């Protein structure tokens, strides 16, 4: 069973200071000594990305991909292994240092960056943008701003993977599942972006988790 005790406590204090992203580097720094405290780090690429990649979007030679909130880099490395020219970023410098350490011969361009204040050159620059599990750890007002930035990075395709809940259901403790209207609003606010596939399902984890896997395309 994943223990989210430390993550939730650091998040509570960080949000109390009005800093929605500050706790991530605190968590990763502490995880240098206690690796088990990062709830999402399991050392393998997200199976919902692995399953999607060949089915939906085979890379053309050196298509550019961006991985949002890449953490320790497993999803970025997966896309690089499929032939993408991958940029991967995280707000935590400790996570980025750890990703570079884990994959010393990687072709991935790992960067420290804040999704709320990204390099201007990233706008519309990536054939594929992958966002998995980052929006769900940002509180709602910040989440909408981050989602708009993420949508803006995509030249052709955006893949979003998250926990899911009904609109009326309480979000519960962190991570806070997204709602369908919340996801649909991303396309609504982004000119030229449309949802081409919306999967709403219960996964095979123990216990099972309701997820969204949503593919957006830029027309
Ligand atoms: C729940 S983790 C998910 C990590 C990875 N995407 C995965 O699926 O395992 C969220 C990640 O987003 C990063 N993050 C949080 N706020 C961010 C921000 N403002 N800009 C960039 N990355 C951020 C965190 O440091 C963390 O690595």
mmCIF file of N, CA and C and ligand atoms in Angstrom, residues 21 24 28 40 68-69 71 75 89-91 113-115 132-134 137-138, ligand 1:
data_model
loop_
_atom_site.group_PDB
_atom_site.id
_atom_site.type_symbol
_atom_site.label_atom_id
_atom_site.label_comp_id
_atom_site.label_asym_id
_atom_site.label_seq_id
_atom_site.Cartn_x
_atom_site.Cartn_y
_atom_site.Cartn_z
ATOM 1 N N UNK A 21 3.707 24.521 -5.226
ATOM 2 C CA UNK A 21 4.687 23.589 -5.799
ATOM 3 C C UNK A 21 5.942 23.413 -4.946
ATOM 4 N N UNK A 24 7.301 19.812 -3.460
ATOM 5 C CA UNK A 24 7.827 18.702 -4.261
ATOM 6 C C UNK A 24 9.334 18.560 -4.078
ATOM 7 N N UNK A 28 11.388 15.353 -2.632
ATOM 8 C CA UNK A 28 12.457 14.658 -3.365
ATOM 9 C C UNK A 28 13.786 14.746 -2.602
ATOM 10 N N UNK A 40 4.514 8.298 -5.993
ATOM 11 C CA UNK A 40 4.306 7.976 -7.399
ATOM 12 C C UNK A 40 5.542 7.334 -8.046
ATOM 13 N N UNK A 68 5.706 16.587 -18.906
ATOM 14 C CA UNK A 68 5.419 17.567 -17.852
ATOM 15 C C UNK A 68 5.588 16.908 -16.484
ATOM 16 N N UNK A 69 6.212 17.592 -15.542
ATOM 17 C CA UNK A 69 6.349 17.039 -14.186
ATOM 18 C C UNK A 69 6.950 15.649 -14.229
ATOM 19 N N UNK A 71 9.413 14.057 -12.869
ATOM 20 C CA UNK A 71 9.930 13.315 -11.717
ATOM 21 C C UNK A 71 11.252 12.649 -12.049
ATOM 22 N N UNK A 75 8.877 8.025 -17.690
ATOM 23 C CA UNK A 75 8.042 8.244 -18.879
ATOM 24 C C UNK A 75 8.862 8.885 -19.999
ATOM 25 N N UNK A 89 10.620 18.035 -18.002
ATOM 26 C CA UNK A 89 10.909 19.053 -16.986
ATOM 27 C C UNK A 89 10.155 18.786 -15.700
ATOM 28 N N UNK A 90 10.727 19.358 -14.649
ATOM 29 C CA UNK A 90 10.111 19.251 -13.330
ATOM 30 C C UNK A 90 10.486 20.501 -12.538
ATOM 31 N N UNK A 91 9.598 20.898 -11.644
ATOM 32 C CA UNK A 91 9.877 22.057 -10.796
ATOM 33 C C UNK A 91 10.947 21.734 -9.755
ATOM 34 N N UNK A 113 12.032 23.438 -14.562
ATOM 35 C CA UNK A 113 11.145 24.516 -15.014
ATOM 36 C C UNK A 113 9.822 24.401 -14.272
ATOM 37 N N UNK A 114 9.152 25.546 -14.164
ATOM 38 C CA UNK A 114 7.840 25.619 -13.520
ATOM 39 C C UNK A 114 6.786 25.684 -14.621
ATOM 40 N N UNK A 115 5.833 24.772 -14.585
ATOM 41 C CA UNK A 115 4.793 24.756 -15.618
ATOM 42 C C UNK A 115 4.020 26.084 -15.649
ATOM 43 N N UNK A 132 1.040 13.396 -16.980
ATOM 44 C CA UNK A 132 0.469 12.321 -16.189
ATOM 45 C C UNK A 132 0.654 12.619 -14.705
ATOM 46 N N UNK A 133 -0.477 12.787 -14.026
ATOM 47 C CA UNK A 133 -0.542 12.871 -12.556
ATOM 48 C C UNK A 133 0.006 14.161 -11.956
ATOM 49 N N UNK A 134 0.268 15.187 -12.770
ATOM 50 C CA UNK A 134 0.736 16.450 -12.190
ATOM 51 C C UNK A 134 -0.436 17.379 -11.866
ATOM 52 N N UNK A 137 -2.151 16.960 -8.512
ATOM 53 C CA UNK A 137 -1.504 17.351 -7.246
ATOM 54 C C UNK A 137 -1.389 18.872 -7.122
ATOM 55 N N UNK A 138 -2.048 19.592 -8.027
ATOM 56 C CA UNK A 138 -2.104 21.053 -7.920
ATOM 57 C C UNK A 138 -3.522 21.450 -7.537
HETATM 58 C C1 LIG B 1 2.432 13.296 -8.814
HETATM 59 S S1 LIG B 1 4.008 13.604 -9.477
HETATM 60 C C2 LIG B 1 3.921 12.715 -11.008
HETATM 61 C C3 LIG B 1 5.271 12.444 -11.582
HETATM 62 C C4 LIG B 1 5.237 11.717 -12.939
HETATM 63 N N1 LIG B 1 4.607 12.543 -13.954
HETATM 64 C C5 LIG B 1 4.548 10.403 -12.812
HETATM 65 O O1 LIG B 1 3.542 10.192 -13.501
HETATM 66 O O2 LIG B 1 5.038 9.544 -12.051
HETATM 67 C C6 LIG B 1 3.902 15.302 -9.976
HETATM 68 C C7 LIG B 1 5.207 15.844 -10.509
HETATM 69 O O3 LIG B 1 4.991 17.181 -10.943
HETATM 70 C C8 LIG B 1 6.030 18.003 -10.487
HETATM 71 N N2 LIG B 1 5.505 19.375 -10.366
HETATM 72 C C9 LIG B 1 4.696 19.858 -9.409
HETATM 73 N N3 LIG B 1 4.441 21.162 -9.615
HETATM 74 C C10 LIG B 1 5.109 21.494 -10.753
HETATM 75 C C11 LIG B 1 5.251 22.709 -11.463
HETATM 76 N N4 LIG B 1 4.663 23.836 -11.044
HETATM 77 N N5 LIG B 1 6.007 22.708 -12.583
HETATM 78 C C12 LIG B 1 6.636 21.566 -13.003
HETATM 79 N N6 LIG B 1 6.539 20.397 -12.346
HETATM 80 C C13 LIG B 1 5.789 20.353 -11.236
HETATM 81 C C14 LIG B 1 6.433 17.395 -9.157
HETATM 82 O O4 LIG B 1 7.717 17.763 -8.733
HETATM 83 C C15 LIG B 1 6.290 15.908 -9.450
HETATM 84 O O5 LIG B 1 7.481 15.352 -9.953
#
